[in-house]
Coordinates of C-alpha atoms and ligand atoms in Angstrom, one line a residue:
X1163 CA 128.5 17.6 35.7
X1164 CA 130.5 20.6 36.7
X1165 CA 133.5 22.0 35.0
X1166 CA 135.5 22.3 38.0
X1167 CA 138.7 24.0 35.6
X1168 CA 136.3 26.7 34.8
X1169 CA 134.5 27.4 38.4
X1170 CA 138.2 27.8 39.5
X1171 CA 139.4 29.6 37.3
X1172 CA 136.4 32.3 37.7
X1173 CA 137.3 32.0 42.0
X1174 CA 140.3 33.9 42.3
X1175 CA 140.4 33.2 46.2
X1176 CA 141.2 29.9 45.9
X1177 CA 144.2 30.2 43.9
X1178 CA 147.0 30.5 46.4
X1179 CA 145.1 28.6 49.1
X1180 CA 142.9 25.3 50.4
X1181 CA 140.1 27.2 51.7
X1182 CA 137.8 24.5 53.3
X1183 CA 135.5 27.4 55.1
X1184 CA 132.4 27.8 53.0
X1185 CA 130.2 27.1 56.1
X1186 CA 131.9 30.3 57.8
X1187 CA 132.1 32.8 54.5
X1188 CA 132.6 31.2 51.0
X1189 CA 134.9 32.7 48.0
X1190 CA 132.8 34.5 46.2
X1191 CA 133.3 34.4 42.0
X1192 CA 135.3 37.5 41.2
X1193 CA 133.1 38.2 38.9
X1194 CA 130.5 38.9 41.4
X1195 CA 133.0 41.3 43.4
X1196 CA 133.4 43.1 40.1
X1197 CA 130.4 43.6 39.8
X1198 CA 129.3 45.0 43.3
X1199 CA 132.3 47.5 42.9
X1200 CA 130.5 48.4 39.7
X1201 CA 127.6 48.6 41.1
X1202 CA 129.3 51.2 44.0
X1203 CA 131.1 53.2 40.7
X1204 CA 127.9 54.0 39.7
X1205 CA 126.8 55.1 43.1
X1206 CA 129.7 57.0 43.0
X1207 CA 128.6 58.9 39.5
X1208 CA 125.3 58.8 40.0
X1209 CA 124.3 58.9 43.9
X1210 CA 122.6 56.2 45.7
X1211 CA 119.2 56.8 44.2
X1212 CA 119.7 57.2 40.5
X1213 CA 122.1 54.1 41.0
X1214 CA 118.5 52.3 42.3
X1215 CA 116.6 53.6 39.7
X1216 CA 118.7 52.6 37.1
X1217 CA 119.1 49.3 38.0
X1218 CA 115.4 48.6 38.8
X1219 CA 115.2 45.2 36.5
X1220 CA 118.0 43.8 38.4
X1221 CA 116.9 44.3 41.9
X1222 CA 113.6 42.7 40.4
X1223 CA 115.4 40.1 39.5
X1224 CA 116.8 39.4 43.1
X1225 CA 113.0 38.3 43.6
X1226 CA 112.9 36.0 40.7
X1227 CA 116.5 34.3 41.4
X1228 CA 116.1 33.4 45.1
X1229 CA 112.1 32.4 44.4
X1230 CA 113.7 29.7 41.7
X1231 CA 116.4 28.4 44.1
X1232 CA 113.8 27.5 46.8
X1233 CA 111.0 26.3 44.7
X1234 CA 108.6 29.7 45.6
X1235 CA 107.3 33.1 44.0
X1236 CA 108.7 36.4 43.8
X1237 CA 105.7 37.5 46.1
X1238 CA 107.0 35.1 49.1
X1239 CA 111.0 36.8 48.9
X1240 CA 112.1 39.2 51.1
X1241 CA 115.4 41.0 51.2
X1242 CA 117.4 40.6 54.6
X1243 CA 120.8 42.0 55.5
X1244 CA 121.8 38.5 57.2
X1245 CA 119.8 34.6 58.1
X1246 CA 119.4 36.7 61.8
X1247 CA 117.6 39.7 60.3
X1248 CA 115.6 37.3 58.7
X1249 CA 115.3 35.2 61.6
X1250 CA 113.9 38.1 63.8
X1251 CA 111.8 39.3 61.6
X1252 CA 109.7 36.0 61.1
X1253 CA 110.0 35.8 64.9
X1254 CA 109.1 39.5 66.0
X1255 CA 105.1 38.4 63.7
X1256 CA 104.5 35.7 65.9
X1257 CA 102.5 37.3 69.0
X1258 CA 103.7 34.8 72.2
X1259 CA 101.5 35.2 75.3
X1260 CA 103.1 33.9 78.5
X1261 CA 103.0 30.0 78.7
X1262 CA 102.9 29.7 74.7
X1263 CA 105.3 26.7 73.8
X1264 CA 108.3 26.7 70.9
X1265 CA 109.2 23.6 69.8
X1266 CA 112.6 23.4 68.4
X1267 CA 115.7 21.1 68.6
X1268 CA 118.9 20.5 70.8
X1269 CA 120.7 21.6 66.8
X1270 CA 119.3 25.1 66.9
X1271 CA 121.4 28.0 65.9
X1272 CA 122.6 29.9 68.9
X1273 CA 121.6 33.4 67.8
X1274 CA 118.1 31.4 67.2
X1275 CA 118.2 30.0 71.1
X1276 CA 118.9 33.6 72.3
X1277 CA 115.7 34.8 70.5
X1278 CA 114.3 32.2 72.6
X1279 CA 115.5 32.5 75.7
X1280 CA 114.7 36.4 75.7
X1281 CA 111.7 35.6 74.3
X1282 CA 111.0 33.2 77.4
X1283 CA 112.6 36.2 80.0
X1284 CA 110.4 38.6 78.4
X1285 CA 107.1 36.8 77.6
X1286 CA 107.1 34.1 79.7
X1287 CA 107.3 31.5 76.7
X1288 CA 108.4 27.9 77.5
X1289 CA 110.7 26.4 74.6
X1290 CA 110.6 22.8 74.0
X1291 CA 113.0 20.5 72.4
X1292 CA 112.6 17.3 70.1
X1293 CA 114.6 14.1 70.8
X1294 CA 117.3 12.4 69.1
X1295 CA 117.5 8.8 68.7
X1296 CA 120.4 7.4 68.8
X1297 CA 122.0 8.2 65.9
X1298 CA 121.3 12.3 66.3
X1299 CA 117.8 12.1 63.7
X1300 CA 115.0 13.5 65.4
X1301 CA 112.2 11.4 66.7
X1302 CA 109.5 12.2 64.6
X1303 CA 107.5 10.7 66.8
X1304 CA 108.3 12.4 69.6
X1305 CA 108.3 16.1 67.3
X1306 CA 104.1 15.0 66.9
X1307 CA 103.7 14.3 70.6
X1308 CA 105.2 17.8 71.5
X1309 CA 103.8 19.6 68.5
X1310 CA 100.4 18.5 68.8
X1311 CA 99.7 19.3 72.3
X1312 CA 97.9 22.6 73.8
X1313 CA 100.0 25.7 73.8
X1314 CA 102.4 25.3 70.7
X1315 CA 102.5 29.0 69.0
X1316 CA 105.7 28.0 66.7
X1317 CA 108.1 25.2 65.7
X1318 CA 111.3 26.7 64.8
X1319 CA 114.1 24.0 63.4
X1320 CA 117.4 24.4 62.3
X1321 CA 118.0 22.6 59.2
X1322 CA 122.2 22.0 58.9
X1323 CA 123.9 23.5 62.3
X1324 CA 126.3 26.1 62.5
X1325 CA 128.7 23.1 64.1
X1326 CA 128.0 19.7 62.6
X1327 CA 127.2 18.4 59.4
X1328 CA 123.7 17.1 60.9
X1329 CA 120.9 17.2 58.2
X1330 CA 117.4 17.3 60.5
X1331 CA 114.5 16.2 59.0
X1332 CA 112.8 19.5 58.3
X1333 CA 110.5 17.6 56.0
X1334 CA 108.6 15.3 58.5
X1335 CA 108.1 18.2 60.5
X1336 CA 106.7 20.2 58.1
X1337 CA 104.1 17.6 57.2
X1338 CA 103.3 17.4 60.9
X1339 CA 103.1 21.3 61.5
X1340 CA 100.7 21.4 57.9
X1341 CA 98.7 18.8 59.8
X1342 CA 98.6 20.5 63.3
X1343 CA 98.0 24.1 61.5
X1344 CA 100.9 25.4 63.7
X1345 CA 103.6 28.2 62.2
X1346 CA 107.0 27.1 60.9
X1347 CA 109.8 28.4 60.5
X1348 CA 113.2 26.7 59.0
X1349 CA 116.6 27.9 59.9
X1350 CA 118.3 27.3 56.2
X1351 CA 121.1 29.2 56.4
X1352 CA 123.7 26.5 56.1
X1353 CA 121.5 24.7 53.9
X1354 CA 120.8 27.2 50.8
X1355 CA 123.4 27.1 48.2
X1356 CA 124.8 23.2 49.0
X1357 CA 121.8 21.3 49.7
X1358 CA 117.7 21.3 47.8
X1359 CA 116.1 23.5 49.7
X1360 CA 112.6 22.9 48.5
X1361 CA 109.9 25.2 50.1
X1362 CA 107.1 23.2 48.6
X1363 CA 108.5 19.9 50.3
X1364 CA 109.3 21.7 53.4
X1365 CA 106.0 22.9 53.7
X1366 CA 107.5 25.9 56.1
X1367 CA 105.9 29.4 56.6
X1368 CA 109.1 30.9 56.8
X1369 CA 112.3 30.6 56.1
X1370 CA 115.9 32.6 56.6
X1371 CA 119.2 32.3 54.8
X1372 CA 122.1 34.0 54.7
X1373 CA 124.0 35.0 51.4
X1374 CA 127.8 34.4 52.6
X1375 CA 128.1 31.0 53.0
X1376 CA 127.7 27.9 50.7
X1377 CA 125.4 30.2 48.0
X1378 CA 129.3 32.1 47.8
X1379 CA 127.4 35.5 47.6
X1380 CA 128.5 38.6 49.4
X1381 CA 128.3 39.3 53.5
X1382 CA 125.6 41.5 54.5
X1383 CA 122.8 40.2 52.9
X1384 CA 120.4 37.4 53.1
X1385 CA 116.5 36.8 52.6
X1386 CA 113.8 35.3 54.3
X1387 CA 110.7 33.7 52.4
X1388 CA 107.3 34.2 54.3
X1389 CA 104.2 31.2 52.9
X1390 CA 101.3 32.3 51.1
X1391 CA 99.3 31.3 54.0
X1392 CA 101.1 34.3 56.1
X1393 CA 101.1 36.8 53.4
X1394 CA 97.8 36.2 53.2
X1395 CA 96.4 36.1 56.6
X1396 CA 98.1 39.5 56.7
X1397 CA 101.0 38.7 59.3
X1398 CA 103.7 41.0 60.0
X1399 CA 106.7 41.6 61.7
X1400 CA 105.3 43.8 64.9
X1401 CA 107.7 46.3 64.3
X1402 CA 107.9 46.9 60.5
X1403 CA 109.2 49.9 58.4
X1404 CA 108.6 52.0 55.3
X1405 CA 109.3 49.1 53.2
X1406 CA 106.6 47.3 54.7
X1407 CA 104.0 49.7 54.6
X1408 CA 102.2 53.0 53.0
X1409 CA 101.7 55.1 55.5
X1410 CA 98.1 56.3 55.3
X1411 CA 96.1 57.9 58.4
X1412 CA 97.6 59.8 61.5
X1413 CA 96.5 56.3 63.6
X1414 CA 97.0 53.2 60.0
X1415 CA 98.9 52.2 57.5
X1416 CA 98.3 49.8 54.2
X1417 CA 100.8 46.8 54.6
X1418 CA 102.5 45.6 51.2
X1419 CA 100.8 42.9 49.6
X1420 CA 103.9 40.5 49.5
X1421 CA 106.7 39.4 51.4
X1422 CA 108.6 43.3 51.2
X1423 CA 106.5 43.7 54.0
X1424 CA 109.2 42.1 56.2
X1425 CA 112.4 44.6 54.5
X1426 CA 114.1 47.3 55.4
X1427 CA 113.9 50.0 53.3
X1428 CA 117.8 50.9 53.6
X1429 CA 120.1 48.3 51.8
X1430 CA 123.2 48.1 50.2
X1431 CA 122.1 47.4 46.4
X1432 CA 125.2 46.6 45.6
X1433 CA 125.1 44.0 47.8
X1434 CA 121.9 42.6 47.0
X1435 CA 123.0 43.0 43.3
X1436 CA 126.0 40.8 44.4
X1437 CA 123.6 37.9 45.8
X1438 CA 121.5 37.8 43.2
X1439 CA 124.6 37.0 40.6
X1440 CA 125.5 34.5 43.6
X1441 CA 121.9 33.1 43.5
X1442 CA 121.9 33.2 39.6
X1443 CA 125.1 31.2 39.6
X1444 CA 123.8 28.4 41.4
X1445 CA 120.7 28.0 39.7
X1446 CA 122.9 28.3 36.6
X1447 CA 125.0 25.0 38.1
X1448 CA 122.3 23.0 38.9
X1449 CA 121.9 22.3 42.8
X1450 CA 121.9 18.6 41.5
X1451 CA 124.8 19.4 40.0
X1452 CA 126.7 21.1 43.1
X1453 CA 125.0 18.0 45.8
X1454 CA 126.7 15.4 43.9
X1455 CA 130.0 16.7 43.4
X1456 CA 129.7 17.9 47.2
X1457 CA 128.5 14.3 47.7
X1458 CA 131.5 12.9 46.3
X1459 CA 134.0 15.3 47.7
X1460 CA 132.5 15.0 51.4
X1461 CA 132.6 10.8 50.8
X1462 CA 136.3 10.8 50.1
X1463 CA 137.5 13.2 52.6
X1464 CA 135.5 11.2 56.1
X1465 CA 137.1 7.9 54.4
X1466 CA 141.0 9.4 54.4
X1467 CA 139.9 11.3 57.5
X1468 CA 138.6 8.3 59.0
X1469 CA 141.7 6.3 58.2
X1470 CA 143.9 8.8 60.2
X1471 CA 144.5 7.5 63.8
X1472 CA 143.3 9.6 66.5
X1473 CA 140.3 11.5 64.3
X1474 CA 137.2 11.5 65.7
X1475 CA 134.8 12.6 63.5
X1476 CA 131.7 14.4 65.8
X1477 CA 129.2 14.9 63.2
X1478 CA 126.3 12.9 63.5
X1479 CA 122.4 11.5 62.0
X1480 CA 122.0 9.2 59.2
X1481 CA 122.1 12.3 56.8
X1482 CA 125.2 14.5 56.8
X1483 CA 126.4 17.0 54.6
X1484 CA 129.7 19.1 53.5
X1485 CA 130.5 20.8 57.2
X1486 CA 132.5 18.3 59.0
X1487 CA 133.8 18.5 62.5
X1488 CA 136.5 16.5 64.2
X1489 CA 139.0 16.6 66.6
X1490 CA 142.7 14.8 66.8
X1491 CA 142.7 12.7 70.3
X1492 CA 146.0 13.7 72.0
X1493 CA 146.2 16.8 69.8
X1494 CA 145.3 20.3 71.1
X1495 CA 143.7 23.0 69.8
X1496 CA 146.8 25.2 69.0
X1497 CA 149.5 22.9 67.4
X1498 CA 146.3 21.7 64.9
X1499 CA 145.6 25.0 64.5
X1500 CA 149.2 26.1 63.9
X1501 CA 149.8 23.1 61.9
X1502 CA 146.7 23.9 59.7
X1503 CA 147.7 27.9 59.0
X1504 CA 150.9 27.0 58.7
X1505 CA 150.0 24.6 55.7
X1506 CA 147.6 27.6 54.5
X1507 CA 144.3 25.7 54.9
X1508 CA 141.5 27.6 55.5
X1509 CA 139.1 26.4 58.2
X1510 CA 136.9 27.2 61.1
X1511 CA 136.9 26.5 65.2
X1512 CA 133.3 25.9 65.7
X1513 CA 133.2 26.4 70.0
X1514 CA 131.1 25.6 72.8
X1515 CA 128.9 29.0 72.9
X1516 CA 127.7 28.2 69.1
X1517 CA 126.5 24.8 69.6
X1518 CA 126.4 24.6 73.6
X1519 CA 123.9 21.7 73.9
X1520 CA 125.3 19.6 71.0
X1521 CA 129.0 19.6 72.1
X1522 CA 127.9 18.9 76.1
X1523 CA 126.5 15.6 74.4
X1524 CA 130.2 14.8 72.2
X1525 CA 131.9 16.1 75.6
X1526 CA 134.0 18.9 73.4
X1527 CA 134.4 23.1 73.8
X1528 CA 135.6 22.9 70.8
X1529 CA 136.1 21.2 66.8
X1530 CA 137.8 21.8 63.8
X1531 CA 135.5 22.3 61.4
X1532 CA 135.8 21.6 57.2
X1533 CA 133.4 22.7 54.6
X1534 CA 134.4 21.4 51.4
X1535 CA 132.8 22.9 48.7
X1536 CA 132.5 21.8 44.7
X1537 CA 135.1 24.6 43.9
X1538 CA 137.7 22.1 46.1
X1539 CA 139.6 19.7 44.5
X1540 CA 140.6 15.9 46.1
X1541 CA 144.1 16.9 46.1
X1542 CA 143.1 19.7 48.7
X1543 CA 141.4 17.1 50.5
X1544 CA 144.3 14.9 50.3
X1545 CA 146.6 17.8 51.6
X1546 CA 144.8 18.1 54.4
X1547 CA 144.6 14.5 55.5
X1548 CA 148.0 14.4 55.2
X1549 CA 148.3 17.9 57.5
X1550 CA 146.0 16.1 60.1
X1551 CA 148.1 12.2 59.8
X1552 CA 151.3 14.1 60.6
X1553 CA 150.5 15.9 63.8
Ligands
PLP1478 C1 122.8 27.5 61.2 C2 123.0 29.0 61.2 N1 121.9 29.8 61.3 C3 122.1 31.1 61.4 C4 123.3 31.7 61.2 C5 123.4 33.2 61.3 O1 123.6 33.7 60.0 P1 123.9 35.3 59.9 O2 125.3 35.5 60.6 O3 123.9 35.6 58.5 O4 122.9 36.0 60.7 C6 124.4 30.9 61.1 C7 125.7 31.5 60.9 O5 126.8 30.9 61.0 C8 124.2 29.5 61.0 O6 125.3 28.7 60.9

């Protein structure tokens, strides 16, 4: 059980407002800012690289913290400055030869189908989708057909998308890659920090998160975990850095033995500093903690949202979580907008260009999209129902 009095009282950002927008950039815990501007104090006493070197055991433990969330070691945690960064850099140590397949889904980030497309401009790779059934799940039946045949270099799948509350079945597809021996890499960014995010059930070699969103850390930062099975079969990122590797010879280099190998060597430490607390936080809640009072909160709000005439709720799949989209038939974009700001509800417009192939299908350009989170209260939800009934 959480103490709800006590997690808002430690988030001064929700205060003064109903801010339903954890899928776009959470509140962080004030303590958490304070201590990033510590951290930047000290930077400002010290310099950057005596701020480092004091503070070695806590960017150690940045390692430790995400490696716990997800059910991994130290050794498999990289540092990233967003879920992109992370993203790329799992994608740039894949080598695609021209008519090498990705397999991926119709729910796949759109920063992730870029990668794709460029990477089928540039490399002549062919990108393949899973099916639906009807109710949005992926045919896992389908997923072996396509991931078992000749040419498949990577299956890359979005586990929650940027615009519905969708929850794909990254686990039956990691136990078809494992048996297929093919790469896999899980979008989690909308996942980490409200959902289990198990690498050991996942079964995935890679996988990128961002810090901002439901794990309420700062922007900027991220990470991206990379499987024994690549750290050991010595895969990099094709264009790596300092971080990655010693250099040794005028023509070699000694790659790091663990996932580092895919950071940066520039950071902001005080915004890594920040996600570990964020990280730290929710291992300190208990992610069973946080899934069932996000269960509970997400439950309430579709039944008063469902009640209100006109809402059509666009999420869909059998297994849905705390980002929910809708639109009010008859209502446009603006007055709900208006009517919502005005009200001082914090939300999101989640539009065609971020979920292009997903909204074709629910015939919108656009939804309003919720992300309750277990720092919310029902009479937020309430407030907003009652926003929404009277427009
Ligand atoms: C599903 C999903 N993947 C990836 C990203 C990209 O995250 P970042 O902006 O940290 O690169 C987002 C951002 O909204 C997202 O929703």
């Amino acid at each position: 059980m959480l103490d709800i009095e006590t997690i808002r009282n430690l988030t001064p950002g929700c205060q003064d407002k109903c801010f339903l927008n954890s899928a776009g950039a959470s509140l962080m815990p004030g303590f958490i800012s304070d201590e990033i501007i510590s951290y930047l104090k000290q930077e400002n006493q010290v310099g950057g690289y005596k701020a480092a070197d004091n503070a070695k055991s806590l960017n150690a433990s940045f390692y430790h913290e995400v490696a716990k969330l997800i059910g991994a070691k130290p050794r498999n945690i990289a540092f990233a400055h967003s879920a992109t960064d992370a993203y790329t850099k799992a994608l740039m140590s894949v080598r695609f030869d021209r008519g090498d397949v990705i397999v991926t889904t119709e729910d796949d980030y759109a920063s992730n189908w870029i990668q794709f497309i460029s990477l089928t401009k540039q490399f002549g790779v062919e990108v393949k989708t899973i099916g639906t059934d009807k109710s949005g799940d992926l045919d896992i039946s389908h997923a072996e057909k396509l991931i078992s045949s000749p040419g498949v270099k990577l299956v890359a799948i979005t586990h929650v998308p940027t615009n519905s509350g969708l929850i794909q079945n990254v686990v039956s597809v990691g136990l078809l890659c494992e048996k297929h021996d093919i790469p896999y890499l899980v979008d989690a960014c909308q996942s980490v920090g409200q959902l289990d995010v198990d690498v050991t059930q996942i079964k995935c070699d890679f996988l990128s998160a961002t810090g901002r969103k439901f794990l309420r850390g700062p922007r900027g930062t991220g990470f991206l975990y990379v499987s024994d099975k690549m750290l050991d079969g010595r895969i990099y990122p094709y264009l790596l850095e300092a971080k990655g590797a010693v250099w040794t010879e005028r023509d070699d280099f000694q790659l790091e033995e663990g996932a580092v190998r895919f950071e940066n060597w520039e950071r902001s430490y005080a915004l890594q500093a920040g996600l570990t607390s964020a990280v730290s936080y929710a291992n300190g809640l208990g992610i069973e903690n946080i899934m069932a009072r996000n269960a509970g909160l997400k439950k309430y709000f579709l039944e008063q949202l469902r009640s209100i005439a006109g809402v059509r709720i666009l999420d869909r799949g059998s297994s849905t979580c705390n980002i929910i989209t809708l639109i009010k038939e008859g209502t446009s974009r603006e007055k709900m907008e208006a009517l919502l700001s005005n009200a001082n509800i914090f939300y999101s417009v989640s539009t065609l260009e971020w979920g292009l192939l997903d909204f074709r299908k629910k015939g919108t350009s656009w939804a309003i999209r919720f992300s309750p989170h277990y720092f919310n209260t029902y009479d937020e939800l309430d407030k907003v129902c009652q926003v929404i009934d009277q427009m």
